mmCIF file with all atom_site columns, C-alpha atoms in Angstrom:
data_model
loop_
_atom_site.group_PDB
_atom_site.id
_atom_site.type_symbol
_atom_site.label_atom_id
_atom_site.label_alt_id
_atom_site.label_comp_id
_atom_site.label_asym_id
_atom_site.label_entity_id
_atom_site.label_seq_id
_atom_site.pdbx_PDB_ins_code
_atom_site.Cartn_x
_atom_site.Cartn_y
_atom_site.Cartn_z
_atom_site.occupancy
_atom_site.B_iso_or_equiv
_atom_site.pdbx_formal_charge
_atom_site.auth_seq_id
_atom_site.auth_comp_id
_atom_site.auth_asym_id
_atom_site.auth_atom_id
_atom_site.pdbx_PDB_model_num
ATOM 1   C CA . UNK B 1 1   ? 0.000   0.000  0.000   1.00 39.00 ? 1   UNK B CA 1
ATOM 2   C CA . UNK B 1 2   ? 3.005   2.116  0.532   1.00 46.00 ? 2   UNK B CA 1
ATOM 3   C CA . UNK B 1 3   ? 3.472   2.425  -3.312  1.00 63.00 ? 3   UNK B CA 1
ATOM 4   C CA . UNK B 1 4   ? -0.143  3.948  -3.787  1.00 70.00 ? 4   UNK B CA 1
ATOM 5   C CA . UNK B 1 5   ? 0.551   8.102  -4.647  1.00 84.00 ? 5   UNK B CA 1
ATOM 6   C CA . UNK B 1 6   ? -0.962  9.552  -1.848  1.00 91.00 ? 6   UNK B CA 1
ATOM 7   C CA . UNK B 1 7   ? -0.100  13.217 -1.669  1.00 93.00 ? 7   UNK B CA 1
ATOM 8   C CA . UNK B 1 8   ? 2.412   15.232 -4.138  1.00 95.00 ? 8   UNK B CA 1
ATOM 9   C CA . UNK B 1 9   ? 2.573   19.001 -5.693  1.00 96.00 ? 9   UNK B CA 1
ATOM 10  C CA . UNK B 1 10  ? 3.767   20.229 -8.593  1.00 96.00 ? 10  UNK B CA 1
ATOM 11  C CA . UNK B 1 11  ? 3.932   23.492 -10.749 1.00 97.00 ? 11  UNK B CA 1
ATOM 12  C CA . UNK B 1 12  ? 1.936   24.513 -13.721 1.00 97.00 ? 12  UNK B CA 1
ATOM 13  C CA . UNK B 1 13  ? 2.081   27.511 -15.485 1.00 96.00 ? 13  UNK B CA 1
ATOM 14  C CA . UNK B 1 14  ? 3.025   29.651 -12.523 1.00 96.00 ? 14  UNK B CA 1
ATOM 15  C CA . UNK B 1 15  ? 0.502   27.652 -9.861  1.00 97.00 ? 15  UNK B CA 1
ATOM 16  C CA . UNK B 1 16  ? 1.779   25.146 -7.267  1.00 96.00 ? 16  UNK B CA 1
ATOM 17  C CA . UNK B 1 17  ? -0.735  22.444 -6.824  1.00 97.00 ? 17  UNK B CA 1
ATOM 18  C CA . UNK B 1 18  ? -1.017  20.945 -3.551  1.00 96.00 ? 18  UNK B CA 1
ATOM 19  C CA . UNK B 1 19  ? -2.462  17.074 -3.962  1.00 95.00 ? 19  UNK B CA 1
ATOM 20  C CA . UNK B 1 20  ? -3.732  14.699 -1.599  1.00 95.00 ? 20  UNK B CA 1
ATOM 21  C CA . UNK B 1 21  ? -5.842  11.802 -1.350  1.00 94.00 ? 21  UNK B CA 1
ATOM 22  C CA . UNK B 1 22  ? -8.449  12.007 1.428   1.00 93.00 ? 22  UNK B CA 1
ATOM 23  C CA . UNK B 1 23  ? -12.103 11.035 2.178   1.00 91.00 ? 23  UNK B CA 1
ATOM 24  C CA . UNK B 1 24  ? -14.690 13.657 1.972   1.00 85.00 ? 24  UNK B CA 1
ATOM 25  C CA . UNK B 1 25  ? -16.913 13.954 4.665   1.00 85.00 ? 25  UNK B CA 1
ATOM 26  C CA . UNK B 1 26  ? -19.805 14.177 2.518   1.00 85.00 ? 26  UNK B CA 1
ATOM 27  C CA . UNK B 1 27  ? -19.308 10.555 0.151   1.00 81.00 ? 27  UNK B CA 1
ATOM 28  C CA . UNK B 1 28  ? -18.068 8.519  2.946   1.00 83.00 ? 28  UNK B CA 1
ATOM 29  C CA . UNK B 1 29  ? -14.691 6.768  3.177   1.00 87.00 ? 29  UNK B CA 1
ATOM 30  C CA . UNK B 1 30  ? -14.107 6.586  -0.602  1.00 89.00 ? 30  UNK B CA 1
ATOM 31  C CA . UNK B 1 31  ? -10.666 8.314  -1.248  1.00 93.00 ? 31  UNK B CA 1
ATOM 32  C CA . UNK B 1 32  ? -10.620 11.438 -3.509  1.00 94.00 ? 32  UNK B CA 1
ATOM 33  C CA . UNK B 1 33  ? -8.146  13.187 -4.829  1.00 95.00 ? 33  UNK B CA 1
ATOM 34  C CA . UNK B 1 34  ? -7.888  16.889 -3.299  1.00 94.00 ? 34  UNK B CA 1
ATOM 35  C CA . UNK B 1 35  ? -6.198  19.691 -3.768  1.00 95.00 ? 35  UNK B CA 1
ATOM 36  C CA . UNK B 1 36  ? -5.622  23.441 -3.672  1.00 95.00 ? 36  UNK B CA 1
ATOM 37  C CA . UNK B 1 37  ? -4.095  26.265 -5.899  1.00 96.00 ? 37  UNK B CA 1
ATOM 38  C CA . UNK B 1 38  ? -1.539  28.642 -5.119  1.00 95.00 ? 38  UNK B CA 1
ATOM 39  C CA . UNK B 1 39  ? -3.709  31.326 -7.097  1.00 93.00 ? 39  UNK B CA 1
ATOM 40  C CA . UNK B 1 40  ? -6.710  30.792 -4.704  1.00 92.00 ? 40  UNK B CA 1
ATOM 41  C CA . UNK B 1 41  ? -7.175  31.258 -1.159  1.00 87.00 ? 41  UNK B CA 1
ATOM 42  C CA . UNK B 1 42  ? -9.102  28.938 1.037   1.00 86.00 ? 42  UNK B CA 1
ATOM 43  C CA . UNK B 1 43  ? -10.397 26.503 -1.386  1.00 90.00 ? 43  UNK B CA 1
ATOM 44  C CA . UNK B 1 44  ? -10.478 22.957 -1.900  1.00 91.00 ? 44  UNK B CA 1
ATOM 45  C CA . UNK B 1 45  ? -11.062 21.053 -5.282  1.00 92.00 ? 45  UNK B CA 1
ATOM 46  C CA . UNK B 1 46  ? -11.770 16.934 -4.985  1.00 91.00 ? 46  UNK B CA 1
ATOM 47  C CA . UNK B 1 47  ? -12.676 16.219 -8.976  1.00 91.00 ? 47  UNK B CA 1
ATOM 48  C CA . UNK B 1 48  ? -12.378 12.612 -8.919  1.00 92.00 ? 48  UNK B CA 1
ATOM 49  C CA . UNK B 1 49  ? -11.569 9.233  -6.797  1.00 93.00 ? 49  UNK B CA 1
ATOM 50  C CA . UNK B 1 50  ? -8.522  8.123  -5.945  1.00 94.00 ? 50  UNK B CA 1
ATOM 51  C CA . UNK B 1 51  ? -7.486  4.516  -7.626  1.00 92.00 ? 51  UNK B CA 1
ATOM 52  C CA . UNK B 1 52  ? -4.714  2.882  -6.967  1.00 90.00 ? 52  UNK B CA 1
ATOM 53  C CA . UNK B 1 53  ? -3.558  2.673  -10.068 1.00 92.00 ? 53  UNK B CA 1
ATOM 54  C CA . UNK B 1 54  ? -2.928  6.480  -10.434 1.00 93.00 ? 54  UNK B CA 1
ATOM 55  C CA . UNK B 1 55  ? 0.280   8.008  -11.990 1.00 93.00 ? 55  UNK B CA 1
ATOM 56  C CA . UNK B 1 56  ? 1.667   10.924 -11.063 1.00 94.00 ? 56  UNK B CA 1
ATOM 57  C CA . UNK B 1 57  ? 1.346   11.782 -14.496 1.00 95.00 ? 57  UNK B CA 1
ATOM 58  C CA . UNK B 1 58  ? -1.900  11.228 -14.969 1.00 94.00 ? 58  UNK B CA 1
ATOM 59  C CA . UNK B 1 59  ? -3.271  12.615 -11.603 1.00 95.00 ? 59  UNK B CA 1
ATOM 60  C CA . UNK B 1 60  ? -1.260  15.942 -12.649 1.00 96.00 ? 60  UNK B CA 1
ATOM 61  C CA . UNK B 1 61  ? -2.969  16.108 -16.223 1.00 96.00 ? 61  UNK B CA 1
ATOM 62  C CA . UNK B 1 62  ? -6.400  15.378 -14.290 1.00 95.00 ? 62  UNK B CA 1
ATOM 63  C CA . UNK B 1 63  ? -5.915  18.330 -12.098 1.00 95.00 ? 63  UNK B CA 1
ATOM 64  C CA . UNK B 1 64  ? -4.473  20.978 -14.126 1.00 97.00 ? 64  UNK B CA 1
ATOM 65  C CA . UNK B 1 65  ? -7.815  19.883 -17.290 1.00 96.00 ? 65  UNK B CA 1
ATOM 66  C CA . UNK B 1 66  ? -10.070 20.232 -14.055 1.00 96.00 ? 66  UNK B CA 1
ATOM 67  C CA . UNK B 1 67  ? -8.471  23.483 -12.813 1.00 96.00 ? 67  UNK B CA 1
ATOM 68  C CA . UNK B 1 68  ? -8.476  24.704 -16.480 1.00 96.00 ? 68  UNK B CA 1
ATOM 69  C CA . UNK B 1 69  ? -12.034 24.315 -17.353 1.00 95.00 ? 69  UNK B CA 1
ATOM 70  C CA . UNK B 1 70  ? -13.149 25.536 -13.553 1.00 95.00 ? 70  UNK B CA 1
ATOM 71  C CA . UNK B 1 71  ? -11.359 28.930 -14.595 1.00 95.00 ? 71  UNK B CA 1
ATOM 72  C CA . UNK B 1 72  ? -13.091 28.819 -18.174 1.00 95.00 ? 72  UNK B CA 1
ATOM 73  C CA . UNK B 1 73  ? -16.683 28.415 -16.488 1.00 93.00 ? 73  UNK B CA 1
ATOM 74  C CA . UNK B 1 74  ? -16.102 31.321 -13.906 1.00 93.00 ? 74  UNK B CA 1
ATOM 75  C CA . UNK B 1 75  ? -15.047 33.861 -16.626 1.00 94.00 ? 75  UNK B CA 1
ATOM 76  C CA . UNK B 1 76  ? -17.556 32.770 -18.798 1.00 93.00 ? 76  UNK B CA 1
ATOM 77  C CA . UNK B 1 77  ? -20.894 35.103 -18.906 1.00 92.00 ? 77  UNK B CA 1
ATOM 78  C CA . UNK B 1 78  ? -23.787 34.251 -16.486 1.00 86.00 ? 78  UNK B CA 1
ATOM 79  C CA . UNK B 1 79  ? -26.451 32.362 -18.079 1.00 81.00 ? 79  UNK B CA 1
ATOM 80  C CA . UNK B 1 80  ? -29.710 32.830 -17.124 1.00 80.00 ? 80  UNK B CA 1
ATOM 81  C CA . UNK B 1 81  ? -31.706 29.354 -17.102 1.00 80.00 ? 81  UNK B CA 1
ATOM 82  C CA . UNK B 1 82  ? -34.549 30.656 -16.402 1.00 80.00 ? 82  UNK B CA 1
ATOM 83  C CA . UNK B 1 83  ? -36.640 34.016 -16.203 1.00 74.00 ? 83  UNK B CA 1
ATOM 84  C CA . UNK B 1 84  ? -40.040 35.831 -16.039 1.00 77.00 ? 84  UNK B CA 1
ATOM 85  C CA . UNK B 1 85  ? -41.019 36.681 -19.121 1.00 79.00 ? 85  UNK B CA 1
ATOM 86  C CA . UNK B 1 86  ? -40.654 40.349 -19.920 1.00 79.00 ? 86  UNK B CA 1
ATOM 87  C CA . UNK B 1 87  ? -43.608 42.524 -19.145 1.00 81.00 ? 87  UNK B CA 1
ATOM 88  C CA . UNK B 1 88  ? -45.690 43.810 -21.845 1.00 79.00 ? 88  UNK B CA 1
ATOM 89  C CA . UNK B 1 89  ? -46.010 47.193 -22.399 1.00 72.00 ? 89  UNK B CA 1
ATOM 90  C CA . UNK B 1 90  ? -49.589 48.312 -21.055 1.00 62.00 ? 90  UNK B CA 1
ATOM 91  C CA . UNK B 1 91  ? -51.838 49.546 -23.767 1.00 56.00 ? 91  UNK B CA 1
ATOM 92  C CA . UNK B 1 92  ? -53.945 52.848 -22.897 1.00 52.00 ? 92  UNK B CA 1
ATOM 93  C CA . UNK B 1 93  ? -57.888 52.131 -23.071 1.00 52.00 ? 93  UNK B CA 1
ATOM 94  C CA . UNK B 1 94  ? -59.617 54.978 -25.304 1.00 53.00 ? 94  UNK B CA 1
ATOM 95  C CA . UNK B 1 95  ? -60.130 57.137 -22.872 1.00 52.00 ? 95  UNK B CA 1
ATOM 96  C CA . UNK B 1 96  ? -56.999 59.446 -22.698 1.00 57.00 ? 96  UNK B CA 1
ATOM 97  C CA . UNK B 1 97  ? -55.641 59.969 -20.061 1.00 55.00 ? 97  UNK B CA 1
ATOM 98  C CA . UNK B 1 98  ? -57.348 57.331 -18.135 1.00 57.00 ? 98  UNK B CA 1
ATOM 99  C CA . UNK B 1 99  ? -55.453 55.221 -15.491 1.00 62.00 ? 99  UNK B CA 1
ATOM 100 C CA . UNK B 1 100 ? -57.259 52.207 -16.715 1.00 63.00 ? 100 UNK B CA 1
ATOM 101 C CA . UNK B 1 101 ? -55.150 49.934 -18.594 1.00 66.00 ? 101 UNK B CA 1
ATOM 102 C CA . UNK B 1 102 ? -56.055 46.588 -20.386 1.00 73.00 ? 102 UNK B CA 1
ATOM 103 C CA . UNK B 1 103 ? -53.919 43.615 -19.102 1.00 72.00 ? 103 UNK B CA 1
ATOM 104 C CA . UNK B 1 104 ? -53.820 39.931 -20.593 1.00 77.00 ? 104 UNK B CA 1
ATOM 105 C CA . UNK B 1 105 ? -55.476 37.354 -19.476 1.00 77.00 ? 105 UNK B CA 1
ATOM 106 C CA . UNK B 1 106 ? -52.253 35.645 -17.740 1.00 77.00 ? 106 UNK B CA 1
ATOM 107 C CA . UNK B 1 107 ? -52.363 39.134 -16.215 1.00 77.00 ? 107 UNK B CA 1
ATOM 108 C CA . UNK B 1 108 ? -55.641 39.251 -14.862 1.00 78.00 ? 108 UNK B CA 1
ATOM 109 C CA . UNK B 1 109 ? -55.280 35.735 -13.309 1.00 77.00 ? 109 UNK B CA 1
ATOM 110 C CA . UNK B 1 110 ? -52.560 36.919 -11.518 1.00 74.00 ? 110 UNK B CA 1
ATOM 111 C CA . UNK B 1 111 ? -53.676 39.946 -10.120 1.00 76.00 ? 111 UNK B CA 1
ATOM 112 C CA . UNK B 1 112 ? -56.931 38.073 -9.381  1.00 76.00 ? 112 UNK B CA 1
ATOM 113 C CA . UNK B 1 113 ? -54.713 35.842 -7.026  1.00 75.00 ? 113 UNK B CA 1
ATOM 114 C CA . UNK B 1 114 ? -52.845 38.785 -5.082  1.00 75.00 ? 114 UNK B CA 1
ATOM 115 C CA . UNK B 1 115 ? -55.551 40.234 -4.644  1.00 78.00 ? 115 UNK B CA 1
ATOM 116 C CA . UNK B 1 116 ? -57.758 36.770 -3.070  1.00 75.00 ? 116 UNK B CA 1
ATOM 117 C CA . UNK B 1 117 ? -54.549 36.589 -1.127  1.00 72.00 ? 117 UNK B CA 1
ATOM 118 C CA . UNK B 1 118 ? -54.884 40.305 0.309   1.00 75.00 ? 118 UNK B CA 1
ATOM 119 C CA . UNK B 1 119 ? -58.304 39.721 1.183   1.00 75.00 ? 119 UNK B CA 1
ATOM 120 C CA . UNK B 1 120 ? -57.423 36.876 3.538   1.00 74.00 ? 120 UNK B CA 1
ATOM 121 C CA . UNK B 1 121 ? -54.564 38.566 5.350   1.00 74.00 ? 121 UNK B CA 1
ATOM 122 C CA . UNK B 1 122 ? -55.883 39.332 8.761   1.00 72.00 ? 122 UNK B CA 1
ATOM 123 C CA . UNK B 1 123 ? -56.723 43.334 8.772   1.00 65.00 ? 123 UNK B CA 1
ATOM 124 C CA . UNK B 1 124 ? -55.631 46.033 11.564  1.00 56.00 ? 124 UNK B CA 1
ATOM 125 C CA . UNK B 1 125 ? -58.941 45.748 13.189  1.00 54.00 ? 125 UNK B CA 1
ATOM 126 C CA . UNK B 1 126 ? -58.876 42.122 13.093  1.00 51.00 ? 126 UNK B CA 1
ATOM 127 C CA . UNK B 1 127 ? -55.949 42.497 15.697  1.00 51.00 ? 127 UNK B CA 1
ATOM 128 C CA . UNK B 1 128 ? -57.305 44.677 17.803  1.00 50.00 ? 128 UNK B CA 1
ATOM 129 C CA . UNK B 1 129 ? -58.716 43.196 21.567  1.00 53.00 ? 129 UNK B CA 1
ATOM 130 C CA . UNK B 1 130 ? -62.537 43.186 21.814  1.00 51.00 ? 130 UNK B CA 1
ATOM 131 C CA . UNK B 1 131 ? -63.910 46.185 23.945  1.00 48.00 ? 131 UNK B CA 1
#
């Protein structure tokens, strides 16, 4: 067992990478390989499980494609999975100058709701002691 890598660090491009195997407190006693960046401060990466038929080659390619790709996803734009469709502009009935504005139905189903919702909400006076 003595001949199973276990912990190493190397430099890549400027970055010392600190690597150990370890089990996460989260998957159980499985080993993973962890390890942290000389570029970052207080963080941990384990990408994959330990086997003991890791090289120190390949462990270091592993790490570094990992580290890589992390880095590309951060700087890459945020992108947004999911969203509220954009309001529609309100449409002015025909009388000008009105505050009465036609809404969709979607809309008025909506509104509908709040406003069942604000109806049940318990009202100042519903507070207040009995005389």
């Amino acid at each position: 067992m003595s001949d199973v890598l276990q912990e190493f660090s190397f430099v890549d491009r400027g970055r010392t990478f600190q690597c150990r195997v370890a089990a996460s407190r989260v998957t159980g006693p499985d080993p993973w390989w962890w390890f942290e960046v000389s570029t970052e401060q207080h963080q941990r990466h384990a990408p994959f499980r330990a086997d003991p038929d890791d090289t120190l080659e390949v462990v270091q390619q592993r790490m570094v494609a990992y580290y890589d790709n992390l880095l590309e996803r951060r700087a890459a734009p945020v992108v947004k999975k999911w969203s509220r469709p954009a309001p529609q502009a309100a449409a002015a009935t025909s009388d000008e100058g009105s505050d009465v504005i036609e809404m969709d139905a979607e809309t008025e189903e909506v509104v509908a709701e709040i406003e069942e919702e604000i109806a049940e909400l318990p009202g100042d006076d519903d507070d207040a002691p009995a005389a």
